[in-house]
């Protein structure tokens, strides 16, 4: 549907009256309003209102190029189009069965002055936010170009409450800081972090996306990007005095940001906005801004629940390397994991440390570390694959690259052929350490292209993929549904970090920040909270209650859910383990019942293909009461609710492993109030009778 008549009237008024407003577009529900302006000097800017409240003040757009040496920030309007789009689509897996994609689009065709370079700026206005990107069409005198800086601004209307981590080219594994925007100081926040393997902090006033904020008026604002392809990760430079943000792209070894050839387009810059925190978590705008699946036959893509031969290396029971004499990935030990997975209905077993090379793998700029096909002598892969098949379980392959992405690319075909030959269909990649080739960062254009090339190769060989130590996701799992999850944040393994570890509020912030771009392999499911099981003097610990660990299987969405703890610890609480056995990893519907970033989240999800629901509620360091309204259930039906909750004296610090299980009958009129302990939570299975 076109609105050319409306657009032309606005355009005519702007030039006759010498006003700046070029066009105004409202969201389909009329709550959000986008204003795009072109000043008499040719500077283009945008602003956003939610109803009558300013969210983004006029913010300019543009580029600075190194080759040719141009600044593209003064434009003439060549033409423009507006349209409305509405469709629905079905994800291969996800939080909901069907997604509505409804937006109004403005496409501005601009000519930069005085260079005559043609640039398009495309805005899409959804009910819960906007996305915009730059496009460089094919043109006679402008083909190859090098980006020095992207000059995109996000000018905030006030001193927002902000949930942030330091801008860093190589890691996302920071604890979140909660301050006013004016109080962002990335350097002291980074200096407190002693347990991150590699840091490349940008500066004191730089932060990462997704950036979550709450305005003084109580409006929630999230800034991120969508469809990151052939372009570096965007960080944000904060002008703390004037409440402004400026895009900052990750450079390469010589300081360039991106190498492009027309036709070219940037990722979408996304701003999700609502006066309800629950709407931020429910938003599908980032997914909608990504391209549809490039895989026609997706029958081989299956969400999974698995256990890992992984945690025992973190807590000192075993090692990755064989030479230590405590090698965890030996045949007999892995058989025990296979048995546990089979006995409890899990789909797979991840095995880390299975392959030769772990004795000399980290921090030495060593290019050829692993070949991804040679097992250690005490790891009989064929025997284990046969045993796993007999027990109905899959082995999940681990490919740690030690940051040598160039080595992985050289060997990836042979490695994936090896997986096909062995019948292994899922791989976890890792990028610990400095990136090889030298000078590249985890967030650079070259590495972004590497992650996407790996996803393409995985499609070619029908391999399901998850990536650790990668750049944070931007919704590309719509395009690559075989790309099930990423880490790209401070995960549960940091419970064992001796300096800071995790804090109880962490799980109430991640869904509003890192997880806006896609699922996270957070590895919940810990039943032993003190991590001195094998090294008595160890002081590290898990800072949640056991009930909260269960709840995270609902609140921390992933189609690839790991059960984090050791089998011997999980067996101590078979009644609590039952929830992990029951909870699915794929869903037909999701309801965010209540949420406040940094404080609490309560989520209900309906299992794919049946009528059962599961609820998870988590809180920060404060005890609170969650009120669960079951009005999402079918009218007139009865359900048995099994409630796994903290007991009254539970406490993440003093008494974390105590819980109780209760059974009640509920229907759509039921409301339950459940106490959550400090650092606690509750999980509820709801089975239709």
XYZ file of C-alpha atoms in Angstrom:
689
model
C 0.000 0.000 0.000
C 1.465 3.371 -1.011
C 1.092 6.761 0.677
C 2.649 8.889 -2.023
C -0.033 11.580 -1.862
C 0.470 12.127 1.863
C 4.239 12.176 1.436
C 4.157 14.746 -1.353
C 2.065 17.127 0.728
C 4.535 16.986 3.600
C 7.457 17.429 1.221
C 5.817 20.451 -0.457
C 5.170 22.097 2.895
C 8.779 21.645 3.944
C 10.209 23.491 0.972
C 7.579 26.198 0.630
C 7.620 27.003 4.345
C 11.390 26.429 4.719
C 10.608 23.964 7.526
C 12.874 21.050 8.294
C 10.321 18.241 8.556
C 10.615 16.012 5.524
C 8.214 13.260 6.487
C 6.310 11.928 9.484
C 5.370 8.268 9.825
C 3.376 6.654 12.599
C 3.489 3.019 13.608
C 0.581 0.806 12.563
C -1.039 1.330 16.005
C -0.255 5.094 15.895
C 1.653 5.056 19.215
C 5.151 5.566 17.804
C 6.003 8.485 15.543
C 9.102 8.864 13.382
C 10.077 12.302 12.091
C 12.697 12.569 9.363
C 14.146 15.998 8.618
C 16.382 17.530 5.985
C 17.844 20.885 6.985
C 18.484 23.711 4.571
C 22.177 22.753 4.782
C 21.311 19.234 3.661
C 21.804 17.473 7.016
C 19.444 14.537 7.442
C 18.196 13.549 10.899
C 15.474 11.500 12.564
C 13.565 11.710 15.852
C 11.145 9.402 17.652
C 8.151 9.993 19.929
C 6.130 7.459 21.910
C 2.691 9.055 22.018
C 3.579 12.590 23.155
C 6.917 11.764 24.804
C 10.214 12.434 23.057
C 12.379 9.291 23.043
C 15.057 10.187 20.490
C 15.722 13.863 19.831
C 16.781 14.882 16.305
C 19.789 12.688 15.496
C 21.916 13.056 12.395
C 23.022 10.370 9.943
C 25.998 9.989 7.665
C 29.345 8.409 6.834
C 33.012 9.230 6.724
C 35.015 7.319 4.127
C 38.755 6.702 3.931
C 38.713 5.738 0.264
C 37.586 7.798 -1.491
C 38.243 10.456 1.156
C 34.698 11.757 1.564
C 32.317 12.778 4.305
C 28.734 11.932 3.401
C 26.616 14.113 5.690
C 25.044 16.708 3.379
C 22.371 15.480 1.020
C 19.782 16.451 -1.544
C 16.561 14.480 -1.807
C 16.212 12.668 -5.145
C 12.974 10.795 -4.445
C 11.142 8.955 -1.717
C 8.629 6.179 -1.203
C 6.483 5.070 1.674
C 4.632 1.780 1.991
C 2.989 -0.555 4.467
C 3.895 -4.202 4.900
C 1.987 -6.976 6.682
C 2.652 -10.705 6.730
C 3.096 -13.584 9.137
C 5.777 -16.234 9.083
C 6.577 -19.405 10.980
C 10.020 -19.870 12.515
C 11.599 -23.299 12.302
C 11.882 -23.185 16.094
C 11.391 -20.422 18.594
C 9.379 -18.814 21.347
C 6.175 -18.590 19.321
C 4.621 -20.589 16.507
C 3.905 -17.613 14.260
C 5.371 -14.101 14.002
C 3.585 -11.023 12.676
C 5.693 -8.673 10.569
C 3.805 -5.355 10.326
C 5.520 -2.060 9.610
C 5.426 1.178 7.640
C 8.472 1.863 5.511
C 10.099 5.089 4.328
C 12.815 4.840 1.684
C 14.730 8.047 0.992
C 16.876 8.226 -2.135
C 19.573 10.801 -1.432
C 22.478 12.367 -3.277
C 25.469 13.409 -1.199
C 26.829 16.904 -1.771
C 29.190 17.735 -3.363
C 30.328 14.185 -4.287
C 27.049 13.079 -5.957
C 27.349 9.676 -4.264
C 23.899 8.049 -4.101
C 22.774 6.803 -0.694
C 19.472 5.338 0.423
C 18.213 5.509 4.002
C 15.446 3.041 4.779
C 13.272 3.321 7.914
C 10.795 0.690 9.099
C 8.380 1.713 11.832
C 6.884 -1.129 13.893
C 4.478 -0.935 16.824
C 7.342 -1.544 19.251
C 10.216 0.282 17.607
C 12.050 1.233 14.458
C 14.848 -0.115 12.328
C 16.867 1.850 9.827
C 19.826 1.187 7.580
C 21.921 2.707 4.834
C 22.071 1.325 1.315
C 24.607 2.198 -1.378
C 23.126 1.366 -4.779
C 25.217 0.385 -7.764
C 26.387 3.556 -9.513
C 28.778 4.469 -12.285
C 31.470 6.403 -10.399
C 31.294 4.805 -6.970
C 32.055 1.092 -6.653
C 34.667 0.165 -4.029
C 34.869 2.154 -0.807
C 36.371 1.945 2.677
C 34.416 3.091 5.720
C 36.302 5.200 8.256
C 33.311 5.891 10.501
C 29.565 5.621 10.517
C 28.122 8.884 11.818
C 24.829 7.577 13.204
C 23.552 9.366 16.290
C 21.063 8.358 18.971
C 20.323 11.542 20.903
C 18.454 10.683 24.077
C 15.824 12.893 25.647
C 17.124 12.582 29.208
C 19.469 11.018 31.731
C 18.171 7.473 31.405
C 18.752 4.601 33.796
C 21.165 2.463 31.774
C 22.224 -1.187 31.865
C 25.621 -1.362 30.205
C 28.916 -3.168 29.787
C 32.176 -1.573 28.583
C 32.714 -1.193 24.863
C 35.256 -3.860 23.950
C 36.327 -5.188 20.558
C 37.030 -8.711 21.824
C 34.682 -9.736 24.607
C 31.113 -9.476 25.844
C 31.845 -11.324 29.095
C 31.418 -8.438 31.520
C 29.094 -8.046 34.462
C 26.418 -5.454 33.765
C 26.540 -2.056 35.405
C 23.375 -0.137 36.277
C 23.844 3.635 36.448
C 22.434 6.837 35.114
C 23.611 7.539 31.578
C 25.735 10.413 32.880
C 27.568 8.002 35.195
C 28.874 5.589 32.547
C 32.575 4.928 33.179
C 33.818 1.914 31.283
C 37.462 1.906 32.356
C 36.966 1.340 36.110
C 34.269 -1.209 35.285
C 36.724 -3.061 33.056
C 39.579 -2.789 35.538
C 37.529 -4.713 38.111
C 37.309 -7.656 35.715
C 40.309 -9.936 36.328
C 38.874 -13.184 34.967
C 38.212 -12.335 31.300
C 40.811 -14.004 29.071
C 41.132 -11.169 26.553
C 39.984 -7.546 26.761
C 40.278 -4.717 24.238
C 38.492 -1.857 25.962
C 37.751 1.080 23.684
C 37.592 3.950 26.167
C 35.892 5.296 29.268
C 32.752 6.459 27.481
C 32.126 3.491 25.172
C 29.457 0.826 25.725
C 28.145 -2.208 23.876
C 24.805 -3.047 22.391
C 22.202 -4.261 23.106
C 21.955 -1.231 25.379
C 18.941 -1.234 27.707
C 17.604 1.996 29.206
C 14.642 3.316 31.163
C 13.711 6.969 30.819
C 12.739 9.197 33.763
C 9.153 8.929 32.457
C 9.248 5.133 32.792
C 9.644 4.276 29.094
C 11.917 1.385 28.135
C 14.367 1.838 25.259
C 16.682 -0.768 23.759
C 19.321 0.035 21.107
C 20.904 -2.769 19.071
C 21.324 -3.885 15.470
C 19.840 -6.546 13.210
C 21.180 -8.635 10.324
C 24.904 -8.081 10.897
C 26.404 -9.193 7.578
C 29.682 -8.057 5.941
C 30.105 -5.251 8.447
C 31.756 -4.764 11.847
C 29.970 -4.786 15.185
C 28.590 -1.411 16.254
C 29.581 -0.087 19.675
C 28.349 3.228 21.069
C 30.283 6.291 22.181
C 28.464 8.097 24.986
C 28.393 11.869 25.353
C 27.579 11.727 29.059
C 26.878 15.441 29.478
C 24.482 15.816 26.543
C 22.930 12.300 26.666
C 24.013 11.440 23.129
C 25.243 8.238 21.557
C 27.368 7.962 18.417
C 27.953 4.752 16.495
C 31.483 3.348 16.727
C 32.478 0.510 14.430
C 35.111 -2.115 15.279
C 38.309 -1.461 13.286
C 40.765 -3.810 11.655
C 44.559 -3.874 12.037
C 45.066 -0.659 10.051
C 42.127 1.230 11.538
C 39.609 0.808 8.731
C 36.094 -0.204 9.676
C 34.577 -1.834 6.581
C 35.505 -2.655 2.990
C 32.431 -2.506 0.779
C 31.457 -2.694 -2.867
C 28.235 -1.358 -4.344
C 25.522 -2.451 -4.142
C 25.989 -2.602 -0.368
C 23.891 -2.181 2.748
C 24.581 -1.847 6.441
C 22.937 -3.792 9.252
C 19.712 -2.344 10.614
C 20.064 -0.030 13.594
C 17.239 -0.969 15.976
C 15.478 1.021 18.678
C 12.845 -1.002 20.587
C 10.515 1.198 22.649
C 7.610 0.584 25.012
C 6.098 1.831 28.233
C 5.944 -1.818 29.338
C 9.089 -3.813 30.090
C 7.274 -6.998 29.091
C 6.881 -5.662 25.537
C 10.662 -5.311 25.186
C 11.143 -9.014 25.913
C 8.259 -9.961 23.607
C 9.518 -7.893 20.661
C 10.185 -9.692 17.378
C 11.339 -6.597 15.484
C 14.985 -7.708 15.306
C 13.940 -11.063 13.875
C 11.604 -9.368 11.401
C 14.458 -7.226 10.104
C 16.471 -10.311 9.165
C 16.090 -12.178 5.890
C 13.941 -15.351 5.738
C 15.530 -18.766 6.107
C 17.956 -19.673 3.353
C 17.332 -23.370 4.100
C 14.412 -24.923 2.220
C 14.331 -28.353 3.872
C 14.752 -27.781 7.602
C 13.678 -31.236 8.749
C 17.212 -31.986 9.993
C 17.227 -29.024 12.391
C 16.167 -30.128 15.883
C 16.234 -28.159 19.162
C 18.070 -30.136 21.812
C 18.592 -30.601 25.517
C 22.004 -31.981 26.447
C 24.541 -32.525 29.186
C 28.201 -31.683 28.839
C 31.448 -33.361 29.767
C 32.516 -29.807 30.495
C 31.854 -28.566 34.017
C 34.199 -31.033 35.683
C 37.110 -29.249 34.022
C 35.944 -25.932 35.433
C 35.680 -27.212 39.004
C 38.964 -29.108 39.072
C 37.829 -32.715 38.733
C 39.369 -33.148 35.286
C 41.289 -31.308 32.568
C 40.918 -30.716 28.849
C 44.500 -31.782 28.147
C 45.553 -35.439 28.349
C 49.084 -34.830 29.638
C 47.807 -33.787 33.081
C 46.786 -37.336 33.949
C 43.256 -36.114 34.773
C 41.894 -36.149 31.229
C 38.104 -35.922 31.344
C 37.314 -36.886 27.759
C 38.215 -40.532 28.067
C 36.031 -43.315 26.752
C 34.794 -44.724 30.046
C 34.008 -41.341 31.562
C 32.050 -40.179 28.523
C 30.030 -43.412 28.594
C 28.778 -42.368 32.034
C 27.534 -39.099 30.545
C 25.848 -40.988 27.713
C 24.112 -43.233 30.244
C 22.939 -40.249 32.268
C 21.629 -38.499 29.164
C 19.799 -41.610 28.000
C 18.334 -42.373 31.430
C 16.915 -38.854 31.658
C 15.697 -38.362 28.114
C 18.324 -35.834 27.029
C 19.199 -35.569 23.359
C 22.959 -35.314 23.462
C 26.311 -35.166 25.217
C 28.808 -32.395 24.549
C 32.426 -33.537 24.946
C 35.198 -30.974 25.386
C 38.876 -31.899 25.346
C 38.388 -34.890 23.038
C 40.997 -33.903 20.445
C 44.744 -33.532 20.382
C 46.278 -30.110 20.966
C 45.074 -28.946 24.383
C 48.542 -29.066 25.926
C 49.636 -26.000 23.928
C 46.539 -24.184 22.788
C 46.153 -20.761 24.379
C 47.862 -17.385 24.161
C 50.923 -18.201 22.065
C 49.868 -16.855 18.649
C 50.040 -20.454 17.480
C 48.207 -20.749 14.178
C 47.913 -24.532 13.846
C 46.651 -25.825 17.176
C 43.819 -28.250 16.401
C 43.002 -30.230 13.255
C 39.428 -31.039 14.459
C 39.624 -34.701 13.379
C 42.264 -36.362 15.596
C 41.028 -37.746 18.939
C 43.256 -38.328 21.927
C 44.359 -41.950 22.237
C 42.138 -42.551 25.297
C 39.029 -41.281 23.480
C 37.594 -44.004 21.229
C 35.193 -41.943 19.165
C 33.812 -44.817 17.092
C 33.111 -46.895 20.183
C 31.386 -43.955 21.850
C 29.307 -43.161 18.768
C 28.123 -46.756 18.593
C 27.331 -46.761 22.308
C 25.493 -43.448 22.080
C 23.456 -44.654 19.109
C 22.525 -47.796 21.014
C 21.279 -45.615 23.871
C 19.465 -43.125 21.633
C 21.816 -40.210 22.296
C 23.914 -37.979 20.015
C 27.493 -36.821 20.584
C 27.885 -33.042 20.190
C 31.234 -32.078 18.687
C 33.427 -29.336 20.162
C 35.638 -27.263 17.863
C 37.796 -24.871 19.877
C 39.787 -22.709 17.462
C 42.014 -20.981 20.047
C 41.208 -17.800 18.138
C 42.865 -19.124 14.973
C 39.929 -18.520 12.690
C 42.125 -18.803 9.606
C 43.142 -22.330 10.625
C 39.496 -23.278 11.130
C 38.552 -21.994 7.687
C 41.354 -24.015 6.066
C 40.220 -27.192 7.801
C 36.453 -26.739 7.983
C 35.505 -28.858 4.967
C 37.540 -31.809 6.203
C 36.197 -31.329 9.724
C 32.561 -31.219 8.602
C 33.042 -34.161 6.238
C 34.381 -36.011 9.271
C 31.201 -35.121 11.193
C 29.016 -36.338 8.337
C 30.929 -39.612 8.150
C 30.552 -40.142 11.893
C 26.871 -39.195 12.001
C 27.465 -36.147 14.239
C 25.076 -33.297 13.443
C 25.814 -30.584 16.038
C 28.993 -28.614 16.715
C 29.985 -26.064 19.349
C 32.699 -23.682 18.181
C 34.933 -21.562 20.399
C 37.172 -18.520 19.842
C 39.195 -18.131 23.029
C 42.162 -15.761 22.749
C 43.446 -13.232 20.243
C 42.227 -13.661 16.708
C 44.530 -15.033 14.047
C 44.992 -13.439 11.482
C 46.703 -10.820 13.622
C 45.081 -7.466 14.035
C 41.541 -8.742 13.704
C 39.134 -8.492 16.620
C 36.258 -10.786 17.516
C 33.919 -7.955 16.464
C 35.642 -6.924 13.219
C 34.171 -7.167 9.740
C 36.515 -10.052 8.891
C 35.379 -12.068 11.918
C 31.705 -11.248 11.400
C 32.123 -12.658 7.904
C 33.941 -15.663 9.366
C 31.064 -16.524 11.734
C 28.646 -16.247 8.818
C 30.875 -18.343 6.557
C 30.911 -21.041 9.232
C 27.100 -20.908 9.357
C 27.011 -21.279 5.564
C 29.345 -24.274 5.721
C 27.171 -25.786 8.423
C 24.168 -25.466 6.106
C 26.119 -27.161 3.312
C 26.916 -30.143 5.544
C 23.605 -30.111 7.476
C 25.291 -29.299 10.773
C 23.609 -27.477 13.660
C 25.802 -24.806 15.183
C 26.431 -22.850 18.334
C 29.308 -20.411 18.817
C 31.154 -19.327 21.955
C 33.319 -16.194 22.252
C 31.700 -14.842 19.083
C 30.221 -11.418 18.444
C 26.774 -11.010 19.984
C 23.877 -12.169 17.777
C 21.621 -9.925 15.706
C 18.701 -12.176 14.770
C 20.504 -14.132 12.052
C 18.994 -17.341 13.406
C 15.975 -16.482 11.244
C 18.188 -16.673 8.139
C 20.267 -19.577 9.496
C 17.872 -21.672 11.604
C 20.663 -24.237 11.960
C 22.531 -21.598 14.025
C 20.814 -22.513 17.263
C 22.603 -20.392 19.859
C 25.644 -18.374 20.859
C 27.381 -17.612 24.108
C 28.674 -14.039 23.532
C 28.052 -12.910 27.116
C 28.958 -13.746 30.689
C 27.566 -17.256 31.045
C 27.146 -19.608 33.967
C 30.759 -20.806 33.721
C 31.698 -17.470 35.355
C 30.264 -18.800 38.600
C 33.724 -20.311 38.904
C 35.553 -17.023 38.223
C 37.485 -16.150 41.393
C 37.312 -12.342 41.252
C 33.722 -11.300 40.516
C 31.805 -14.307 39.231
C 28.097 -13.723 38.711
C 25.598 -11.754 40.783
C 21.907 -12.540 41.407
C 20.620 -9.715 39.188
C 22.543 -10.983 36.153
C 19.762 -13.282 34.969
C 17.237 -10.444 35.209
C 19.343 -8.225 32.912
C 20.565 -10.608 30.182
C 17.137 -11.108 28.536
C 16.882 -7.303 28.150
C 20.421 -6.948 26.780
C 22.440 -9.729 25.158
C 19.424 -11.958 24.482
C 17.564 -9.319 22.477
C 19.607 -10.498 19.482
C 19.093 -14.228 19.897
C 19.263 -17.304 22.124
C 22.109 -17.770 24.560
C 23.829 -20.956 25.662
C 23.721 -19.894 29.309
C 24.132 -23.457 30.688
C 21.716 -23.439 33.658
C 21.007 -26.484 35.806
C 23.384 -26.345 38.778
C 22.377 -28.241 41.914
C 25.582 -27.840 43.935
C 26.235 -24.189 44.685
C 29.570 -24.343 46.534
C 32.250 -25.221 43.988
C 34.769 -26.742 46.421
C 33.793 -30.324 45.659
C 37.216 -31.305 44.327
C 39.390 -28.443 45.567
C 38.368 -27.829 49.213
C 40.024 -24.414 49.470
C 38.095 -23.055 46.471
C 35.792 -20.146 47.432
C 33.807 -19.765 44.211
C 30.080 -20.468 44.232
C 26.824 -20.208 42.316
C 24.828 -17.177 43.474
C 21.302 -18.504 42.984
C 18.972 -20.881 44.701
C 18.352 -24.285 43.170
C 14.785 -23.294 42.280
C 16.103 -20.350 40.256
C 18.312 -22.722 38.294
C 15.153 -24.551 37.244
C 13.324 -21.339 36.407
C 16.026 -20.257 33.977
C 15.042 -23.055 31.585
C 11.985 -20.904 30.904
C 13.223 -17.336 31.393
C 16.567 -17.786 29.520
C 15.328 -18.945 26.149
C 17.417 -21.261 24.001
C 16.595 -24.120 21.624
C 19.896 -25.658 22.735
C 19.667 -26.055 26.499
C 22.535 -27.515 28.452
C 22.226 -29.163 31.858
C 25.217 -27.588 33.523
C 26.079 -29.626 36.600
C 27.799 -32.979 37.015
C 25.680 -36.145 36.869
C 26.593 -37.035 40.456
C 25.291 -33.672 41.679
C 22.117 -33.842 39.617
C 21.330 -37.317 40.969
C 21.193 -35.940 44.517
C 17.905 -34.172 43.689
C 15.943 -36.470 41.351
C 12.673 -34.714 42.157
C 14.071 -31.336 41.059
C 15.734 -32.957 38.055
C 12.262 -33.980 36.930
C 11.493 -30.394 35.930
C 14.577 -30.282 33.688
C 13.487 -33.584 32.142
C 9.985 -32.251 31.503
C 10.693 -28.718 30.284
C 10.830 -28.454 26.464
C 13.216 -26.458 24.292
C 10.734 -25.443 21.588
C 7.530 -23.462 22.017
C 4.227 -22.526 20.388
C 3.553 -19.476 22.536
C 5.224 -17.224 25.083
C 3.706 -14.783 27.584
C 5.913 -12.380 29.522
C 3.812 -12.095 32.671
C 5.886 -9.510 34.533
C 9.332 -8.002 34.164
C 11.591 -5.195 35.287
C 15.214 -5.128 34.065
C 17.621 -5.775 36.905
C 14.840 -6.880 39.272
C 12.612 -9.756 38.128
C 11.151 -11.691 35.181
C 8.229 -14.129 35.072
C 7.612 -15.968 31.791
C 5.079 -18.581 30.675
C 5.627 -20.748 27.592
C 3.422 -23.289 25.805
C 5.102 -26.460 24.612
C 5.379 -27.008 20.867
C 2.599 -29.246 19.647
C 0.649 -29.806 22.867
C -1.354 -28.069 25.579
C 1.185 -28.061 28.417
C 2.670 -24.833 29.779
C 5.769 -24.044 31.812
C 6.442 -20.982 33.940
C 9.699 -19.588 35.256
C 10.142 -16.685 37.666
C 13.497 -15.223 38.733
C 14.473 -12.379 41.026
C 17.617 -10.438 41.835
C 19.261 -10.192 45.276
C 15.928 -9.148 46.784
C 13.226 -11.506 47.968
C 9.819 -10.785 46.463
C 6.413 -12.281 45.702
C 5.531 -13.202 42.145
C 1.847 -13.267 41.240
C 1.072 -15.725 38.462
C -2.221 -15.132 36.678
C -3.156 -18.243 34.714
C -5.521 -16.475 32.315
C -3.375 -17.710 29.413
C -4.764 -21.234 29.928
C -7.660 -22.623 27.871
C -11.013 -21.545 29.234
C -12.949 -24.299 30.953
C -9.992 -26.690 31.179
C -8.284 -27.998 34.305
C -4.531 -28.359 34.713
C -2.221 -29.871 37.274
C 0.454 -27.366 38.275
C 3.654 -28.750 39.798
C 5.421 -25.913 41.605
C 9.152 -26.051 42.320
C 9.852 -23.147 44.660
C 12.166 -21.781 47.314
C 11.268 -22.712 50.869
C 10.725 -19.859 53.286
C 14.297 -19.913 54.635
C 15.983 -20.279 51.234
C 18.619 -17.710 50.369
C 21.218 -17.703 47.573
C 23.984 -17.020 50.092
C 22.957 -18.816 53.272
C 20.685 -21.656 52.186
C 20.619 -22.047 48.394
C 19.855 -25.725 47.817
C 16.562 -26.042 49.700
C 13.285 -26.150 47.817
C 9.850 -27.658 47.982
C 7.533 -29.177 45.379
C 3.778 -28.680 45.525
C 0.923 -29.842 43.313
C -2.280 -27.872 42.810
C -5.138 -27.841 40.300
C -5.447 -24.597 38.334
C -7.572 -23.144 35.550
C -7.720 -19.879 33.633
C -9.233 -18.098 36.649
C -6.479 -19.111 39.056
C -3.973 -16.698 40.555
C -1.051 -17.932 42.647
C 1.285 -15.868 44.795
C 4.687 -17.489 45.238
C 7.542 -16.319 47.445
C 10.903 -15.940 45.754
C 13.958 -15.989 48.005
C 16.926 -13.656 47.682
C 18.569 -14.721 44.430
C 15.740 -17.185 44.029
C 12.994 -18.276 41.713
C 10.308 -20.798 40.992
C 9.465 -23.136 38.127
C 6.009 -24.485 37.347
C 4.994 -27.364 35.076
C 1.353 -27.100 33.999
C -0.115 -30.273 32.525
C -3.575 -30.282 30.995
C -5.888 -32.842 32.595
